[in-house]
Short mmCIF file of C-alpha atoms in Angstrom, two decimals:
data_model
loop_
_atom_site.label_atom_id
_atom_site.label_comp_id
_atom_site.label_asym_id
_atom_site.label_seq_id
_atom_site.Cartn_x
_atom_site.Cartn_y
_atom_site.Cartn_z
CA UNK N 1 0.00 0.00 0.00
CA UNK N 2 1.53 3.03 -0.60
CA UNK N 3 1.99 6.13 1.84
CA UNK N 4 2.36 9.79 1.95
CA UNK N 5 6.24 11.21 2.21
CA UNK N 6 6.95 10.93 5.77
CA UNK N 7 9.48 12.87 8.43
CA UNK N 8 11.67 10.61 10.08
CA UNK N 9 13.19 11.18 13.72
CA UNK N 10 16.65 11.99 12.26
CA UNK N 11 15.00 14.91 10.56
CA UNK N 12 13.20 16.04 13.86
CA UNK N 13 16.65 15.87 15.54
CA UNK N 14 18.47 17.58 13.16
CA UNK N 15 16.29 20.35 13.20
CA UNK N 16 16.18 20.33 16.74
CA UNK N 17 19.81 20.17 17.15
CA UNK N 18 19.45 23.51 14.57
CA UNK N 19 17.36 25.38 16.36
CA UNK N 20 19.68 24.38 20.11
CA UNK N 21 23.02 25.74 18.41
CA UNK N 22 21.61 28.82 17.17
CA UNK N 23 20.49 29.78 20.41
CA UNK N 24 23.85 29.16 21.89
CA UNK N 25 26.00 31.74 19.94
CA UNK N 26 26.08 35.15 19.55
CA UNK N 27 23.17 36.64 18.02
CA UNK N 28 24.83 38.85 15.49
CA UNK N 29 27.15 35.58 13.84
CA UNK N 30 25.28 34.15 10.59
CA UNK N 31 24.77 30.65 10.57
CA UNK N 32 24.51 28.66 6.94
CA UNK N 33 22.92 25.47 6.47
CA UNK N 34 23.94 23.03 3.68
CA UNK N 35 20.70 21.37 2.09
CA UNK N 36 21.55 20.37 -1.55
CA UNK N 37 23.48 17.65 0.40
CA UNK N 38 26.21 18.79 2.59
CA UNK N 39 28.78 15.31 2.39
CA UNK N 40 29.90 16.35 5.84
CA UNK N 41 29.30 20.05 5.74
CA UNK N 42 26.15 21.34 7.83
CA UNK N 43 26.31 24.72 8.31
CA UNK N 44 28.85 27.63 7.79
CA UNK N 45 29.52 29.62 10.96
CA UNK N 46 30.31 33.38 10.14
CA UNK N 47 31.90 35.89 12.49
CA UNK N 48 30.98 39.27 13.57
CA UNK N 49 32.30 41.51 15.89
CA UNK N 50 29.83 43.40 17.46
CA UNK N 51 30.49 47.45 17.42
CA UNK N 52 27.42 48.61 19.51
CA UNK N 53 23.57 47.43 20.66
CA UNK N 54 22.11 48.10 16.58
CA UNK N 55 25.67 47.42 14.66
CA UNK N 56 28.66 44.47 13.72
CA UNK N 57 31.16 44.37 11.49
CA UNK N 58 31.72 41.87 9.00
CA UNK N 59 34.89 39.79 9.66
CA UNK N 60 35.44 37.27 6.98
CA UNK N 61 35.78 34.48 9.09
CA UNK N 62 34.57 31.28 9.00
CA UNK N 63 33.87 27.71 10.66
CA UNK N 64 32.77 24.71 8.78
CA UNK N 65 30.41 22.54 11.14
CA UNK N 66 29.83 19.29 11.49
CA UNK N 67 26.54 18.64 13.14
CA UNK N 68 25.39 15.85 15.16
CA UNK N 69 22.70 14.57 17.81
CA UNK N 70 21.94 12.22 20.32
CA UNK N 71 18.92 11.62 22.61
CA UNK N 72 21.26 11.47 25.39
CA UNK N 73 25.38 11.45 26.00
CA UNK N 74 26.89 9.71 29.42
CA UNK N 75 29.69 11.75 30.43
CA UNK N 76 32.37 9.72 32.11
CA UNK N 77 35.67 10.20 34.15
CA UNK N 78 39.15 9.82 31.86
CA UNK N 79 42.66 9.88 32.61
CA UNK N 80 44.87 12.41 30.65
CA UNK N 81 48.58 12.05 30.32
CA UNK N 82 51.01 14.40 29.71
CA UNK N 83 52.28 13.41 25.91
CA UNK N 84 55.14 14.34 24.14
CA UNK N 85 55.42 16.70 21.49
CA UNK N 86 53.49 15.25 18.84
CA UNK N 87 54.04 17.70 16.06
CA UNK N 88 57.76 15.71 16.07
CA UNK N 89 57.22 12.51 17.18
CA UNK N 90 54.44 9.66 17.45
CA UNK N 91 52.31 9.58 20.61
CA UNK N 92 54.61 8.75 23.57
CA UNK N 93 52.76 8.98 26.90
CA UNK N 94 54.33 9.91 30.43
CA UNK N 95 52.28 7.71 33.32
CA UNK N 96 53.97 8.99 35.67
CA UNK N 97 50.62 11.31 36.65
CA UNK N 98 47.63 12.36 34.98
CA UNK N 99 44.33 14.61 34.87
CA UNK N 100 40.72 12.97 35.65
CA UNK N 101 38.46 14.77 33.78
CA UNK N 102 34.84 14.71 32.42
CA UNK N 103 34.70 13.80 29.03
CA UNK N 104 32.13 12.62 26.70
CA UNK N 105 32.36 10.48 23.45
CA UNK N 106 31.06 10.43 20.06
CA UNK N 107 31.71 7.72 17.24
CA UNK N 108 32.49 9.25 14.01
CA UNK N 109 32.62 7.41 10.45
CA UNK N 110 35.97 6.91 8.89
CA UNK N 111 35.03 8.31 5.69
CA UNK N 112 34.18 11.33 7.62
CA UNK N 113 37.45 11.63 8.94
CA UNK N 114 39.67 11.13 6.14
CA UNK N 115 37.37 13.69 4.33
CA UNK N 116 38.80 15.99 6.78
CA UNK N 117 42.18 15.13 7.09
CA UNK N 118 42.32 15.63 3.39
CA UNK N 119 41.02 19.02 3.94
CA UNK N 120 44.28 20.42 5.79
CA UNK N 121 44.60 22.53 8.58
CA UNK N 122 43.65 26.01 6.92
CA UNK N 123 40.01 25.84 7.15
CA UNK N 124 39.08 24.78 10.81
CA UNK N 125 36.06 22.19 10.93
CA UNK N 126 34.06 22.22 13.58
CA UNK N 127 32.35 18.99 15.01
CA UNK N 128 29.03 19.78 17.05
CA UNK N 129 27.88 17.50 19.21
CA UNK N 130 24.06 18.11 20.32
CA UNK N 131 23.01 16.06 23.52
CA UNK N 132 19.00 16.97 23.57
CA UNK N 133 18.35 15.85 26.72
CA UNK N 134 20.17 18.28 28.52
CA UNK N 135 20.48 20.85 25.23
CA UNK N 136 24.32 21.18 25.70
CA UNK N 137 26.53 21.83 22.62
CA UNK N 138 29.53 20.07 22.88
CA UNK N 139 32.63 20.99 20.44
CA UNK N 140 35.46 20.22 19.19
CA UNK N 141 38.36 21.24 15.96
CA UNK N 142 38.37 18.06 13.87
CA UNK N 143 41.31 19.14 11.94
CA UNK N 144 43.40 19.36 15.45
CA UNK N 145 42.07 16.21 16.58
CA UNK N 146 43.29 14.90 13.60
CA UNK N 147 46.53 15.98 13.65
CA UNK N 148 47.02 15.70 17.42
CA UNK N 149 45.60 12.64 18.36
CA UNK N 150 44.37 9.95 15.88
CA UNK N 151 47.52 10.32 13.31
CA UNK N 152 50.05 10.20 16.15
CA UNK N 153 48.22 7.68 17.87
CA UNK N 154 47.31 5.71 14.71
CA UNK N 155 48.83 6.45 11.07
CA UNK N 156 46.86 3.69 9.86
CA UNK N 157 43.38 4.51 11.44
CA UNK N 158 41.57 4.19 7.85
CA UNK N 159 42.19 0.42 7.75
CA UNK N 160 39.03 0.93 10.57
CA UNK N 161 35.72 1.65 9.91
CA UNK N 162 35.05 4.23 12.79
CA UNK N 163 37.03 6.28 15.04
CA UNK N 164 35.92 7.40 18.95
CA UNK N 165 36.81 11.10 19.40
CA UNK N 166 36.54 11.98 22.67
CA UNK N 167 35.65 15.56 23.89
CA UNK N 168 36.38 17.30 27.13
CA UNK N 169 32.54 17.98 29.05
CA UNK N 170 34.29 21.68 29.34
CA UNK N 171 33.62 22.44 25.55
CA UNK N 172 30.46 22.75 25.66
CA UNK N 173 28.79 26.15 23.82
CA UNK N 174 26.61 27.39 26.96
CA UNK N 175 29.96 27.89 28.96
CA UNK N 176 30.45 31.59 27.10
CA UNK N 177 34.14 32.43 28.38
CA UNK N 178 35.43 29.00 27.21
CA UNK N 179 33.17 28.46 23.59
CA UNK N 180 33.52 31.93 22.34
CA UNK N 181 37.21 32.66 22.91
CA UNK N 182 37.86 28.80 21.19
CA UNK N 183 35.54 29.63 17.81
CA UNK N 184 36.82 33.50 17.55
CA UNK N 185 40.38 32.06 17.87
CA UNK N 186 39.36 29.42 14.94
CA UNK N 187 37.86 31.67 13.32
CA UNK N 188 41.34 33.47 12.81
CA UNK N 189 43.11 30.26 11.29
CA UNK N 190 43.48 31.06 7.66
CA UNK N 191 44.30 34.72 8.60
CA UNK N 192 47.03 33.73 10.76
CA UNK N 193 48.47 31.12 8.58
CA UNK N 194 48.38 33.96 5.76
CA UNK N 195 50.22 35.95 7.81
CA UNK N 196 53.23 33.24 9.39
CA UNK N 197 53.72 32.68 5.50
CA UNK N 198 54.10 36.28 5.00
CA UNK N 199 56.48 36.73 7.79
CA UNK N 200 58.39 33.98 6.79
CA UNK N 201 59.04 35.46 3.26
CA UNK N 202 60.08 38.76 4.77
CA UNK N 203 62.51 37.22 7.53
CA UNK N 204 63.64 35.58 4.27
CA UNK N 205 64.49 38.99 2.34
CA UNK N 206 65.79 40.48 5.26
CA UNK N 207 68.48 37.97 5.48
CA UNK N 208 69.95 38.60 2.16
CA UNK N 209 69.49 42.22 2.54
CA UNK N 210 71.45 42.22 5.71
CA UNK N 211 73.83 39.42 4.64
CA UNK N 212 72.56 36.98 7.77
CA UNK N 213 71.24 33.61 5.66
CA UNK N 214 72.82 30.78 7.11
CA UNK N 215 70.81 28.22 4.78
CA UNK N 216 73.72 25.55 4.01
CA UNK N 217 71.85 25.31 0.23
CA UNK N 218 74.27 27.11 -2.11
CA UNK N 219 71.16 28.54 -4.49
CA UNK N 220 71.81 30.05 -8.07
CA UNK N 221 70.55 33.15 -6.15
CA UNK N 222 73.26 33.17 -3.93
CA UNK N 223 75.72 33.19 -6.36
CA UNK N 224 74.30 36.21 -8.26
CA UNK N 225 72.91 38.30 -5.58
CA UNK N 226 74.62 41.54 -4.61
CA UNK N 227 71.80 42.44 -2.22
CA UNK N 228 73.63 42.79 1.06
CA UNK N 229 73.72 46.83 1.83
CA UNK N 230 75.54 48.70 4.36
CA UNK N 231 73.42 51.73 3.23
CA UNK N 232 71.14 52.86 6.06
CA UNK N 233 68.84 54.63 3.90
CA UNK N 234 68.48 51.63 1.89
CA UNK N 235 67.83 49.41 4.57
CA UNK N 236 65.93 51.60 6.60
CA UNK N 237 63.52 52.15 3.72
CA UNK N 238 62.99 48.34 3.51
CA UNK N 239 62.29 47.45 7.29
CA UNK N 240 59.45 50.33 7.51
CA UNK N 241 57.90 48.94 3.82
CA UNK N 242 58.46 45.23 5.66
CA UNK N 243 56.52 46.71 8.59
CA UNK N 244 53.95 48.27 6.95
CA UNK N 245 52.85 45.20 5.30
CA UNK N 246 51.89 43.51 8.33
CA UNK N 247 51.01 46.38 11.03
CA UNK N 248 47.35 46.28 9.89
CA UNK N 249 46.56 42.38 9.60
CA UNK N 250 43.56 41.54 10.85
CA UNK N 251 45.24 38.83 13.94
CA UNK N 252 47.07 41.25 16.33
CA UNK N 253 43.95 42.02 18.01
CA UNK N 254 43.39 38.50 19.25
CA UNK N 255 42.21 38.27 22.70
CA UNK N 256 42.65 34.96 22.78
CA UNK N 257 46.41 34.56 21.78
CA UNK N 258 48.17 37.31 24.39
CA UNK N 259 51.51 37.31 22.50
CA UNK N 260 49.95 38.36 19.40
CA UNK N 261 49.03 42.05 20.98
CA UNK N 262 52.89 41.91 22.54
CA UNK N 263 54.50 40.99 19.32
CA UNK N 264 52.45 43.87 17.29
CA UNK N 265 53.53 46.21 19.88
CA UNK N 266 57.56 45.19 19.71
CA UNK N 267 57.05 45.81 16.06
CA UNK N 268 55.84 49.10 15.90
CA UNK N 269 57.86 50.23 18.63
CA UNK N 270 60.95 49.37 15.96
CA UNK N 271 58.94 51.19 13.15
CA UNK N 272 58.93 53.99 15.58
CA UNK N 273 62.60 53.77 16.63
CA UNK N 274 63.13 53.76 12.59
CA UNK N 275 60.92 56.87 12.49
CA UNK N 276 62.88 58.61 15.03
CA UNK N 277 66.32 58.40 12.77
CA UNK N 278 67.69 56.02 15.45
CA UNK N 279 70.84 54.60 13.92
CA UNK N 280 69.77 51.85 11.43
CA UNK N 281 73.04 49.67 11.98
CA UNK N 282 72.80 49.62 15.43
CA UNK N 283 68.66 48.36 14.98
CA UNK N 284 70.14 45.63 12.64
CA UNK N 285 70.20 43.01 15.78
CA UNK N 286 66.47 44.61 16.60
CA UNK N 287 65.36 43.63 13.69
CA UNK N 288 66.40 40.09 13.30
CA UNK N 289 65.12 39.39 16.34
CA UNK N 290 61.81 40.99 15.43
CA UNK N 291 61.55 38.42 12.14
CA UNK N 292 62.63 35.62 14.56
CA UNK N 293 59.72 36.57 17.08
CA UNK N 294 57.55 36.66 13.92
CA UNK N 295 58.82 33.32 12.06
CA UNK N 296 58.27 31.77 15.45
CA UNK N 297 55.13 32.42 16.35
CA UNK N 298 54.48 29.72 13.96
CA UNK N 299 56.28 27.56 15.35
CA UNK N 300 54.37 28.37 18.74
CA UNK N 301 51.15 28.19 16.94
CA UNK N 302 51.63 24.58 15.77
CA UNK N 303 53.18 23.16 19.13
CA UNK N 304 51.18 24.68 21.38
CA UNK N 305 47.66 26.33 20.26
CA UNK N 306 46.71 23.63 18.18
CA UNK N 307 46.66 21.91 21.30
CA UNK N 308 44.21 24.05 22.70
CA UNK N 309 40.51 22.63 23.90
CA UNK N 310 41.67 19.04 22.96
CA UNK N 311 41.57 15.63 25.30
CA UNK N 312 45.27 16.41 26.09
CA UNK N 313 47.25 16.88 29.32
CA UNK N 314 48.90 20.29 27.71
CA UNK N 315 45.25 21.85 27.10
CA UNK N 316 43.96 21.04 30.24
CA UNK N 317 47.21 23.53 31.37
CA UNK N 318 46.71 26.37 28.73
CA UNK N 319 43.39 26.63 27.44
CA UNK N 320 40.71 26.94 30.48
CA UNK N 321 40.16 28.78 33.64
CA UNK N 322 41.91 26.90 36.01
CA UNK N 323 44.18 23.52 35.77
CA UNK N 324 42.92 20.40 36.95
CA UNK N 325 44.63 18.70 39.73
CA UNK N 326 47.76 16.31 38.74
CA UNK N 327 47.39 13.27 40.44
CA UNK N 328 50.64 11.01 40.92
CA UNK N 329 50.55 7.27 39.14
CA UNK N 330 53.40 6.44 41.57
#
């Protein structure tokens, strides 16, 4: 016999689920949804920041969201250990102590992952976890997760047809100070990773112009280049065009990354010093180190803040209110 189109329970859920995260952010971001189908993609998350009561500004950044709901999630106690430095090495746990901590667990689809692995790092992906029982949001970066936990703990994880990603109870969107200072600080990813490669090409330039590159690699550049100067005019002319390049990017005002305001402010206290006819030469060692602070706040960003708001003993330390208590395995 046949019967009218129906609506399932997934499609109450999801709509539910909808209608929970929207209430959870801040009124004046946009949120997206992907009918026409998503593969993976459910809504686009867009970022404001809010000027006054009637006005915010457009920022150009994004999230891409990964929606899901359950009836009901069991949060349960987990140990944490501290882990070394995955970014170098495979995952290598210390048992001499640990963090219990609230967690709770989702099972994602392989395909799902690898889809997102494949992705990169660039674009952060947001998984949303609904629990609408209780109505709590729980989130966490997929791309970090990726990169932080499952490859180091498992290079091989696609040979498996679903993967357990874990989520500390502490990410959840109704705790304000914690939610909104993760997504605005993934909201910033592609800027920031615009600018590292932008620093990185300058510190490059600089070196040649101030005869400091120390890469061993004998390049058909080095063998033509007469760019080394001793001329302060010249070089003082290129540090304040270097320097005016970057002053403005849209990442120094950060709230969520403190050395980013303290690294803007070194540099245009040297564009000031350069102002000020300070003798270039004697700024030369001022302004290495400023391209090193630059160049290594990459290097910062990928050991440390893409650590951030992840099952790890290293978040638990740097990215909430307070720090759990260690406990001793001994």
């Amino acid at each position: 016999m046949a019967r009218k189109k129906q609506r399932v329970i997934q499609h109450i859920m999801e709509d539910e689920s909808f209608h929970i995260i929207k209430s959870q952010l801040p009124k004046n971001w946009v949120l997206r949804e992907f009918n026409n189908p998503d593969y993976g993609v459910d809504l686009i998350i867009e970022l404001f920041d809010k000027i006054d009561e009637e006005v915010s500004e457009v920022l150009n950044e994004y999230l891409y969201i990964q929606v899901k709901s359950v009836q009901k999630l069991e949060v349960k106690k987990e140990k944490i250990y501290p882990v070394k430095n995955v970014a170098k090495g495979k995952w290598d746990e210390d048992k001499s102590e640990y963090f219990e901590v609230d967690v709770v667990k989702f099972v994602l689809d392989t395909n799902s992952i690898y889809s997102i692995q494949a992705l990169g790092a660039s674009v952060p992906f947001i998984l949303l976890v609904v629990d609408l029982s209780t109505k709590d949001t729980y989130f966490v970066c997929l791309n970090d997760y990726i990169d932080k936990i499952i490859l180091p703990k498992n290079i091989n994880y696609d040979k498996q047809g679903s993967i357990t990603i874990t989520i500390p109870k502490l990410n959840t969107l109704k705790n304000k100070e914690i939610s909104i200072s993760a997504l605005e600080f993934y909201g910033k990813r592609a800027k920031l990773l615009s600018a590292f490669a932008k620093f990185a090409y300058q510190k490059n330039e600089l070196n040649y112009l101030l005869g400091y590159k120390k890469n061993p690699i004998y390049t058909y550049r080095d063998e033509v280049s007469n760019e080394k100067t001793n001329n302060e005019i010249d070089i003082k002319r290129q540090v304040l065009y270097l320097i005016e390049q970057i002053e403005y990017l849209d990442i120094w005002d950060s709230k969520s990354w403190e050395i980013l305001a303290i690294t803007h402010q070194e540099l245009l206290n040297l564009k000031q010093n350069l102002i000020d006819g300070k003798d270039v030469l004697s700024l030369v060692n001022d302004v290495l180190r400023m391209w090193h602070n630059l160049t290594n706040l990459t290097n910062m960003y990928e050991e440390l803040t893409r650590e951030w708001f992840l099952p790890k003993f290293l978040s638990y330390m740097t990215s909430y209110p307070s720090v759990p208590e260690s406990i001793s395995s001994k």
